[in-house]
Amino acid sequence: METSNSLTSAWAALASAFGCGLLMGIERERRKGTGPHRALAGVRSFTLAALAGAATAILAMPALLAVGALFMAILGATAYAKDRSGDPGVTTEIALFLAYVIGAMCTQDQLLAAALAVAATGLLAARERLHSFANTWLQPGEVRGGLILAALILIVAPLMPDRPLWGEVLNPQLLVRLLVVLLLIQSLAHLGRRLLQARQALALSALASGFVSSTATIANLGLELRAGRGTLRAQAGGAVLSCVATMLQMLAVAATIQPAWLAQLAAPALASALVAGVYGSWLAHTGLADVSEKPAAQMPADTPMFRLRDALVIAVLLTAVQAGVYGLGLWLGDAGMMTGALLAALADVHSVIAALLAHGAPGTPAAPLVARTLMAAMLVHALSKSGMALASGGPRYALAVAAGVLGHTLVFVLGLWLM
């Protein structure tokens, strides 16, 4: 019985290796070419390489498996050295060696081996698209941004200690995660501006700026209106659309700081964002009716995906205000926490959100006070934005902006109060 089971497993491994090698070989055969300059291997070579890997693994002779791998490596090196096509590459040689490894893997995990074969074949088939993406579509600023993001996620974050340095606040790894979230949001907005039409790109620009600072966005759009750039409705629409970012970033901060609050904040925040999005889009659409539906202007090649300094300032500010509100709470109790939160809300509400949510999770004794203070802080912040609109763009601009800002804030407050 044991021999029968072993034989069945061996046949299954060989069949799996045959399919994986055939899949990769068909793709390579279509690119192999003809004549004296044709590539190293095609459908038969890849299938045989995968079968060889499976057969040597089934024999359970590590030395023979190593000899087979060495043979594949020598074969690839020899083919590369004899290449006279004028455009040498090592893709086929590496793929042939990988087919041998996948064949051997079929004796251990056939599903993983098949998935690897499909992924490798897809990578081989996407040659032109990948080359075009890397050499033409991808811009230098985006390459630098991707490297910075990868370094933060894969190098910096794992090295940061994951514990508060003071009470319940000042967690270094949490600071890095906040920074990564902010940079990812800015990067997605950057890609959106590249891909959308000119009219949508104008609205998206205001929305993306809101992830940095909605208050600053409102002030900047008001100043542009005073200077005669843009229309009242277009500028006001962009200002209100920046508030959508405020609500979405609230959820991002909650997911990072205290995920337990997401269940209570998600519905009010999304409803609030929907109100701001609909009203802001309507204003922007009517204000930009004369803008033609042409592609957005080409960005300079060095345009960065994100503003690292701005995101770092916001992440540090979130952490600093969180520590300040925590300290006031220790010093003056609940009254100190509420006072600090309301004062901070005059300038930036995300830091208040981070500080308040860290103070207590839903179901704890502090949760009701956290919810009430958050609602009060959102109202204070809405009044602050409306005042900034009045100071920067004048009464008509302030009236159009305040209707959206106060409206979406009241939706959030009412929704959170009913939760």
Short mmCIF file of C-alpha atoms in Angstrom, two decimals:
data_model
loop_
_atom_site.label_atom_id
_atom_site.label_comp_id
_atom_site.label_asym_id
_atom_site.label_seq_id
_atom_site.Cartn_x
_atom_site.Cartn_y
_atom_site.Cartn_z
CA MET A 1 0.00 0.00 0.00
CA GLU A 2 2.84 2.36 0.88
CA THR A 3 4.54 1.60 -2.45
CA SER A 4 1.30 2.30 -4.29
CA ASN A 5 0.88 5.66 -2.57
CA SER A 6 4.49 6.62 -3.32
CA LEU A 7 4.02 5.69 -6.98
CA THR A 8 0.86 7.80 -7.19
CA SER A 9 2.64 10.78 -5.63
CA ALA A 10 5.54 10.38 -8.04
CA TRP A 11 3.22 10.33 -11.06
CA ALA A 12 1.37 13.39 -9.74
CA ALA A 13 4.64 15.26 -9.26
CA LEU A 14 5.82 14.36 -12.76
CA ALA A 15 2.50 15.40 -14.28
CA SER A 16 2.62 18.70 -12.44
CA ALA A 17 6.21 19.30 -13.56
CA PHE A 18 5.24 18.44 -17.14
CA GLY A 19 2.45 21.03 -17.08
CA CYS A 20 4.62 23.74 -15.51
CA GLY A 21 7.46 23.20 -17.98
CA LEU A 22 5.04 23.09 -20.90
CA LEU A 23 3.44 26.38 -19.83
CA MET A 24 6.76 28.21 -19.58
CA GLY A 25 8.09 26.53 -22.72
CA ILE A 26 5.16 27.58 -24.90
CA GLU A 27 5.75 31.22 -24.01
CA ARG A 28 9.49 30.95 -24.72
CA GLU A 29 8.90 29.06 -27.98
CA ARG A 30 6.89 31.99 -29.33
CA ARG A 31 9.88 34.27 -28.72
CA LYS A 32 12.63 31.82 -29.57
CA GLY A 33 13.02 32.92 -33.14
CA THR A 34 14.50 30.87 -35.97
CA GLY A 35 17.83 30.38 -37.64
CA PRO A 36 21.33 30.50 -36.15
CA HIS A 37 20.47 33.31 -33.73
CA ARG A 38 17.45 31.67 -32.15
CA ALA A 39 17.26 31.60 -28.37
CA LEU A 40 18.53 28.82 -26.12
CA ALA A 41 15.37 26.88 -25.30
CA GLY A 42 11.76 26.39 -26.32
CA VAL A 43 8.82 24.23 -25.39
CA ARG A 44 10.68 20.89 -25.39
CA SER A 45 13.71 22.14 -23.47
CA PHE A 46 11.62 23.76 -20.73
CA THR A 47 9.39 20.70 -20.36
CA LEU A 48 12.39 18.39 -20.15
CA ALA A 49 14.11 20.68 -17.63
CA ALA A 50 11.06 20.64 -15.36
CA LEU A 51 10.76 16.84 -15.68
CA ALA A 52 14.46 16.48 -14.91
CA GLY A 53 14.04 18.51 -11.73
CA ALA A 54 11.07 16.40 -10.64
CA ALA A 55 12.79 13.10 -11.46
CA THR A 56 15.98 13.93 -9.55
CA ALA A 57 13.93 15.10 -6.56
CA ILE A 58 11.87 11.88 -6.60
CA LEU A 59 15.08 9.81 -6.53
CA ALA A 60 15.94 11.64 -3.27
CA MET A 61 19.61 11.95 -4.20
CA PRO A 62 20.76 15.45 -3.20
CA ALA A 63 24.05 15.05 -5.10
CA LEU A 64 22.23 14.23 -8.34
CA LEU A 65 19.86 17.18 -7.80
CA ALA A 66 22.86 19.48 -7.32
CA VAL A 67 24.55 18.08 -10.45
CA GLY A 68 21.39 18.79 -12.45
CA ALA A 69 21.25 22.35 -11.18
CA LEU A 70 24.92 22.84 -12.04
CA PHE A 71 24.30 21.44 -15.53
CA MET A 72 21.46 23.93 -16.09
CA ALA A 73 23.67 26.79 -14.91
CA ILE A 74 26.55 25.74 -17.22
CA LEU A 75 24.15 25.31 -20.13
CA GLY A 76 22.79 28.83 -19.62
CA ALA A 77 26.27 30.36 -19.27
CA THR A 78 27.46 28.60 -22.43
CA ALA A 79 24.44 29.76 -24.44
CA TYR A 80 24.98 33.33 -23.25
CA ALA A 81 28.67 33.25 -24.17
CA LYS A 82 27.88 31.96 -27.68
CA ASP A 83 25.11 34.50 -28.30
CA ARG A 84 25.69 36.46 -31.52
CA SER A 85 22.33 38.20 -31.78
CA GLY A 86 23.72 41.62 -30.87
CA ASP A 87 21.14 41.92 -28.08
CA PRO A 88 22.17 39.37 -25.45
CA GLY A 89 20.02 38.77 -22.43
CA VAL A 90 19.82 36.19 -19.70
CA THR A 91 16.04 35.93 -19.31
CA THR A 92 15.66 32.57 -21.07
CA GLU A 93 18.70 31.12 -19.30
CA ILE A 94 17.36 32.11 -15.88
CA ALA A 95 13.87 30.90 -16.80
CA LEU A 96 15.24 27.51 -17.84
CA PHE A 97 17.01 27.11 -14.50
CA LEU A 98 13.81 28.19 -12.74
CA ALA A 99 11.87 25.53 -14.66
CA TYR A 100 14.28 22.91 -13.27
CA VAL A 101 13.75 24.23 -9.73
CA ILE A 102 9.95 24.31 -10.21
CA GLY A 103 10.08 20.69 -11.38
CA ALA A 104 11.89 19.70 -8.19
CA MET A 105 9.41 21.75 -6.14
CA CYS A 106 6.53 19.74 -7.61
CA THR A 107 7.56 16.83 -5.39
CA GLN A 108 7.06 18.98 -2.27
CA ASP A 109 4.23 21.45 -3.00
CA GLN A 110 2.53 21.17 -6.38
CA LEU A 111 0.20 24.12 -5.80
CA LEU A 112 3.08 26.46 -4.95
CA ALA A 113 5.08 25.17 -7.92
CA ALA A 114 2.17 25.73 -10.31
CA ALA A 115 1.61 29.24 -8.93
CA LEU A 116 5.30 30.04 -9.41
CA ALA A 117 5.18 28.72 -12.99
CA VAL A 118 2.15 30.86 -13.80
CA ALA A 119 3.76 33.95 -12.24
CA ALA A 120 7.02 33.34 -14.14
CA THR A 121 5.18 32.83 -17.43
CA GLY A 122 3.20 36.02 -16.90
CA LEU A 123 6.41 37.90 -16.22
CA LEU A 124 8.00 36.51 -19.38
CA ALA A 125 4.94 37.31 -21.51
CA ALA A 126 4.74 40.91 -20.26
CA ARG A 127 8.17 41.81 -21.60
CA GLU A 128 7.17 44.74 -23.82
CA ARG A 129 4.73 46.20 -21.31
CA LEU A 130 7.24 45.96 -18.47
CA HIS A 131 9.99 47.54 -20.56
CA SER A 132 7.66 50.35 -21.61
CA PHE A 133 6.51 50.86 -18.02
CA ALA A 134 10.07 51.01 -16.67
CA ASN A 135 11.65 53.05 -19.47
CA THR A 136 8.82 55.32 -20.66
CA TRP A 137 5.83 55.59 -18.33
CA LEU A 138 7.58 55.54 -14.96
CA GLN A 139 9.18 58.90 -14.15
CA PRO A 140 12.40 59.53 -12.18
CA GLY A 141 10.52 61.19 -9.32
CA GLU A 142 8.29 58.13 -9.00
CA VAL A 143 11.26 55.78 -8.92
CA ARG A 144 12.80 57.79 -6.07
CA GLY A 145 9.48 57.85 -4.25
CA GLY A 146 9.08 54.09 -4.59
CA LEU A 147 12.57 53.51 -3.20
CA ILE A 148 11.86 55.79 -0.21
CA LEU A 149 8.58 54.01 0.50
CA ALA A 150 10.24 50.60 0.22
CA ALA A 151 13.01 51.67 2.59
CA LEU A 152 10.51 52.98 5.13
CA ILE A 153 8.34 49.84 5.00
CA LEU A 154 11.04 47.16 4.76
CA ILE A 155 13.99 48.71 6.64
CA VAL A 156 13.01 51.60 8.90
CA ALA A 157 9.68 50.30 10.29
CA PRO A 158 11.01 46.86 11.40
CA LEU A 159 13.94 48.55 13.20
CA MET A 160 11.72 50.93 15.20
CA PRO A 161 10.75 49.77 18.72
CA ASP A 162 7.05 48.95 18.95
CA ARG A 163 6.37 50.31 22.45
CA PRO A 164 5.33 53.70 23.87
CA LEU A 165 8.21 55.76 25.22
CA TRP A 166 5.96 57.72 27.61
CA GLY A 167 2.86 56.21 29.12
CA GLU A 168 0.57 55.33 26.22
CA VAL A 169 2.11 57.67 23.63
CA LEU A 170 5.28 58.32 21.61
CA ASN A 171 5.50 54.94 19.90
CA PRO A 172 8.32 55.18 17.27
CA GLN A 173 6.92 52.43 15.05
CA LEU A 174 3.50 54.05 15.13
CA LEU A 175 5.09 57.29 13.92
CA VAL A 176 6.67 55.48 10.97
CA ARG A 177 3.37 53.77 10.12
CA LEU A 178 1.59 57.12 10.14
CA LEU A 179 4.25 58.52 7.82
CA VAL A 180 3.88 55.56 5.45
CA VAL A 181 0.07 55.96 5.37
CA LEU A 182 0.39 59.66 4.53
CA LEU A 183 2.93 58.99 1.79
CA LEU A 184 0.81 56.22 0.25
CA ILE A 185 -2.22 58.52 0.15
CA GLN A 186 -0.20 61.26 -1.56
CA SER A 187 1.25 58.73 -4.02
CA LEU A 188 -2.19 57.47 -5.03
CA ALA A 189 -3.36 61.05 -5.53
CA HIS A 190 -0.27 61.75 -7.69
CA LEU A 191 -1.03 58.76 -9.91
CA GLY A 192 -4.65 59.85 -10.18
CA ARG A 193 -3.62 63.30 -11.39
CA ARG A 194 -1.51 61.68 -14.11
CA LEU A 195 -4.29 59.42 -15.34
CA LEU A 196 -7.43 61.54 -15.15
CA GLN A 197 -8.84 64.19 -17.45
CA ALA A 198 -8.00 67.85 -16.91
CA ARG A 199 -11.31 68.68 -15.23
CA GLN A 200 -11.09 65.77 -12.81
CA ALA A 201 -7.42 66.49 -12.19
CA LEU A 202 -8.26 69.99 -10.94
CA ALA A 203 -10.70 68.59 -8.39
CA LEU A 204 -8.35 65.75 -7.45
CA SER A 205 -5.55 68.23 -6.82
CA ALA A 206 -7.65 69.92 -4.13
CA LEU A 207 -8.60 66.55 -2.69
CA ALA A 208 -4.96 65.43 -2.58
CA SER A 209 -3.89 68.68 -0.94
CA GLY A 210 -6.51 68.03 1.73
CA PHE A 211 -4.55 64.99 2.87
CA VAL A 212 -1.71 67.35 3.71
CA SER A 213 -3.84 70.14 5.20
CA SER A 214 -7.46 70.89 4.38
CA THR A 215 -7.24 74.24 6.19
CA ALA A 216 -4.20 75.27 4.15
CA THR A 217 -5.95 74.14 0.96
CA ILE A 218 -8.99 76.30 1.74
CA ALA A 219 -6.77 79.29 2.43
CA ASN A 220 -4.71 78.79 -0.73
CA LEU A 221 -7.79 78.47 -2.95
CA GLY A 222 -9.27 81.60 -1.37
CA LEU A 223 -6.09 83.56 -2.03
CA GLU A 224 -6.09 82.38 -5.66
CA LEU A 225 -9.68 83.61 -6.00
CA ARG A 226 -8.71 87.04 -4.63
CA ALA A 227 -5.89 87.14 -7.16
CA GLY A 228 -8.34 86.55 -10.00
CA ARG A 229 -7.40 82.96 -10.72
CA GLY A 230 -10.31 80.52 -11.03
CA THR A 231 -14.01 81.00 -10.43
CA LEU A 232 -15.89 81.28 -7.16
CA ARG A 233 -17.67 77.94 -7.55
CA ALA A 234 -14.57 76.09 -8.76
CA GLN A 235 -12.43 77.32 -5.87
CA ALA A 236 -15.15 76.73 -3.30
CA GLY A 237 -15.79 73.26 -4.72
CA GLY A 238 -12.12 72.37 -4.43
CA ALA A 239 -12.09 73.70 -0.86
CA VAL A 240 -15.02 71.49 0.16
CA LEU A 241 -13.56 68.48 -1.66
CA SER A 242 -10.45 68.84 0.47
CA CYS A 243 -12.70 68.04 3.47
CA VAL A 244 -13.34 64.59 2.00
CA ALA A 245 -9.65 63.94 2.65
CA THR A 246 -10.16 65.02 6.27
CA MET A 247 -12.73 62.29 6.85
CA LEU A 248 -10.84 59.60 4.96
CA GLN A 249 -7.65 60.47 6.79
CA MET A 250 -9.59 60.23 10.06
CA LEU A 251 -10.28 56.58 9.25
CA ALA A 252 -6.63 56.02 8.26
CA VAL A 253 -5.45 57.52 11.56
CA ALA A 254 -7.99 55.46 13.50
CA ALA A 255 -6.88 52.27 11.76
CA THR A 256 -3.30 53.05 12.70
CA ILE A 257 -3.76 54.40 16.23
CA GLN A 258 -6.78 52.52 17.62
CA PRO A 259 -8.47 50.12 15.15
CA ALA A 260 -11.21 49.34 17.67
CA TRP A 261 -12.76 52.76 16.92
CA LEU A 262 -13.25 52.01 13.22
CA ALA A 263 -16.58 50.26 13.79
CA GLN A 264 -18.04 53.43 15.34
CA LEU A 265 -16.32 56.00 13.14
CA ALA A 266 -16.65 54.35 9.72
CA ALA A 267 -20.35 55.05 9.00
CA PRO A 268 -20.39 58.70 10.26
CA ALA A 269 -17.08 59.50 8.56
CA LEU A 270 -18.07 57.97 5.22
CA ALA A 271 -21.48 59.66 5.29
CA SER A 272 -19.77 62.96 6.05
CA ALA A 273 -17.27 62.41 3.23
CA LEU A 274 -20.14 61.61 0.86
CA VAL A 275 -21.91 64.89 1.69
CA ALA A 276 -18.70 66.89 1.20
CA GLY A 277 -17.92 65.00 -2.00
CA VAL A 278 -21.35 65.52 -3.58
CA TYR A 279 -21.58 69.19 -2.65
CA GLY A 280 -17.95 69.93 -3.57
CA SER A 281 -18.23 68.04 -6.87
CA TRP A 282 -21.39 69.95 -7.79
CA LEU A 283 -19.70 73.29 -7.11
CA ALA A 284 -16.56 72.28 -8.97
CA HIS A 285 -18.52 70.88 -11.92
CA THR A 286 -20.55 74.04 -12.39
CA GLY A 287 -17.47 76.21 -11.85
CA LEU A 288 -15.38 74.25 -14.36
CA ALA A 289 -18.04 73.91 -17.05
CA ASP A 290 -15.81 75.74 -19.51
CA VAL A 291 -12.82 73.46 -19.01
CA SER A 292 -12.45 71.08 -21.94
CA GLU A 293 -12.23 67.33 -21.42
CA LYS A 294 -8.62 66.96 -22.45
CA PRO A 295 -5.87 65.01 -20.72
CA ALA A 296 -4.23 66.76 -17.80
CA ALA A 297 -1.04 68.65 -18.56
CA GLN A 298 2.05 66.49 -18.65
CA MET A 299 3.88 66.61 -15.33
CA PRO A 300 7.62 67.35 -15.35
CA ALA A 301 9.67 64.15 -15.22
CA ASP A 302 11.07 65.04 -11.80
CA THR A 303 7.67 65.59 -10.16
CA PRO A 304 7.76 63.62 -6.89
CA MET A 305 4.97 61.22 -5.92
CA PHE A 306 4.76 62.81 -2.50
CA ARG A 307 6.13 65.61 -0.35
CA LEU A 308 8.17 63.78 2.26
CA ARG A 309 8.83 66.86 4.38
CA ASP A 310 5.14 67.76 4.57
CA ALA A 311 4.15 64.21 5.47
CA LEU A 312 6.88 64.04 8.11
CA VAL A 313 5.76 67.34 9.61
CA ILE A 314 2.18 66.06 9.81
CA ALA A 315 3.24 62.75 11.36
CA VAL A 316 5.41 64.53 13.95
CA LEU A 317 2.60 67.02 14.64
CA LEU A 318 0.13 64.18 15.15
CA THR A 319 2.50 62.56 17.62
CA ALA A 320 3.37 65.80 19.40
CA VAL A 321 -0.25 66.86 19.89
CA GLN A 322 -1.10 63.35 20.99
CA ALA A 323 1.63 63.60 23.65
CA GLY A 324 0.49 67.13 24.61
CA VAL A 325 -3.13 66.11 25.10
CA TYR A 326 -2.01 63.04 27.04
CA GLY A 327 0.15 65.22 29.28
CA LEU A 328 -2.69 67.67 29.92
CA GLY A 329 -4.91 64.74 30.79
CA LEU A 330 -2.38 63.53 33.35
CA TRP A 331 -2.03 67.03 34.78
CA LEU A 332 -5.61 68.33 34.73
CA GLY A 333 -7.63 65.19 34.19
CA ASP A 334 -10.53 65.08 31.73
CA ALA A 335 -10.81 68.88 31.61
CA GLY A 336 -7.18 69.16 30.52
CA MET A 337 -7.64 66.58 27.79
CA MET A 338 -10.71 68.35 26.42
CA THR A 339 -9.06 71.78 26.58
CA GLY A 340 -5.97 70.58 24.76
CA ALA A 341 -8.02 68.84 22.08
CA LEU A 342 -10.20 71.88 21.37
CA LEU A 343 -7.21 74.22 21.17
CA ALA A 344 -5.40 71.85 18.81
CA ALA A 345 -8.53 71.54 16.64
CA LEU A 346 -8.23 75.20 15.70
CA ALA A 347 -5.24 74.28 13.55
CA ASP A 348 -5.34 70.57 12.77
CA VAL A 349 -7.98 67.96 13.54
CA HIS A 350 -6.00 64.84 12.65
CA SER A 351 -3.62 65.35 15.55
CA VAL A 352 -6.65 65.70 17.82
CA ILE A 353 -8.10 62.46 16.45
CA ALA A 354 -4.84 60.62 17.10
CA ALA A 355 -4.62 61.99 20.65
CA LEU A 356 -8.23 61.27 21.55
CA LEU A 357 -8.43 57.76 20.11
CA ALA A 358 -5.25 56.78 21.93
CA HIS A 359 -6.87 57.92 25.21
CA GLY A 360 -9.30 55.00 25.31
CA ALA A 361 -10.89 52.28 23.19
CA PRO A 362 -14.66 51.77 22.80
CA GLY A 363 -16.13 50.07 25.83
CA THR A 364 -13.66 51.63 28.26
CA PRO A 365 -14.68 54.25 30.87
CA ALA A 366 -12.95 56.95 28.80
CA ALA A 367 -14.85 56.17 25.57
CA PRO A 368 -17.89 58.49 26.12
CA LEU A 369 -15.63 61.46 26.90
CA VAL A 370 -13.49 60.66 23.85
CA ALA A 371 -16.56 60.64 21.59
CA ARG A 372 -17.95 63.91 23.02
CA THR A 373 -14.60 65.65 22.77
CA LEU A 374 -14.14 64.43 19.20
CA MET A 375 -17.55 65.82 18.20
CA ALA A 376 -16.74 69.17 19.83
CA ALA A 377 -13.31 69.26 18.18
CA MET A 378 -14.82 68.61 14.75
CA LEU A 379 -17.25 71.52 15.20
CA VAL A 380 -14.44 73.82 16.35
CA HIS A 381 -12.36 72.77 13.36
CA ALA A 382 -15.26 73.46 10.98
CA LEU A 383 -15.65 76.96 12.40
CA SER A 384 -11.90 77.48 12.05
CA LYS A 385 -12.02 76.46 8.38
CA SER A 386 -14.97 78.76 7.73
CA GLY A 387 -13.10 81.65 9.34
CA MET A 388 -10.05 80.88 7.20
CA ALA A 389 -12.25 80.92 4.09
CA LEU A 390 -13.60 84.35 5.05
CA ALA A 391 -10.12 85.75 5.69
CA SER A 392 -8.60 84.39 2.49
CA GLY A 393 -11.36 84.56 -0.13
CA GLY A 394 -13.97 87.02 1.12
CA PRO A 395 -17.64 86.69 2.18
CA ARG A 396 -19.03 85.00 -0.94
CA TYR A 397 -16.27 82.40 -0.97
CA ALA A 398 -16.70 81.86 2.78
CA LEU A 399 -20.45 81.38 2.42
CA ALA A 400 -20.06 78.73 -0.29
CA VAL A 401 -17.32 76.92 1.62
CA ALA A 402 -18.97 77.12 5.04
CA ALA A 403 -22.18 75.53 3.72
CA GLY A 404 -20.23 72.42 2.76
CA VAL A 405 -17.81 72.39 5.70
CA LEU A 406 -20.47 72.86 8.40
CA GLY A 407 -22.90 70.56 6.59
CA HIS A 408 -20.59 67.56 6.37
CA THR A 409 -19.33 68.15 9.92
CA LEU A 410 -22.88 68.15 11.32
CA VAL A 411 -23.53 64.88 9.48
CA PHE A 412 -20.49 63.34 11.18
CA VAL A 413 -21.39 64.69 14.62
CA LEU A 414 -25.00 63.52 14.34
CA GLY A 415 -23.92 60.11 13.08
CA LEU A 416 -21.39 59.61 15.90
CA TRP A 417 -23.91 60.82 18.49
CA LEU A 418 -26.45 58.25 17.30
CA MET A 419 -23.94 55.37 17.28
#
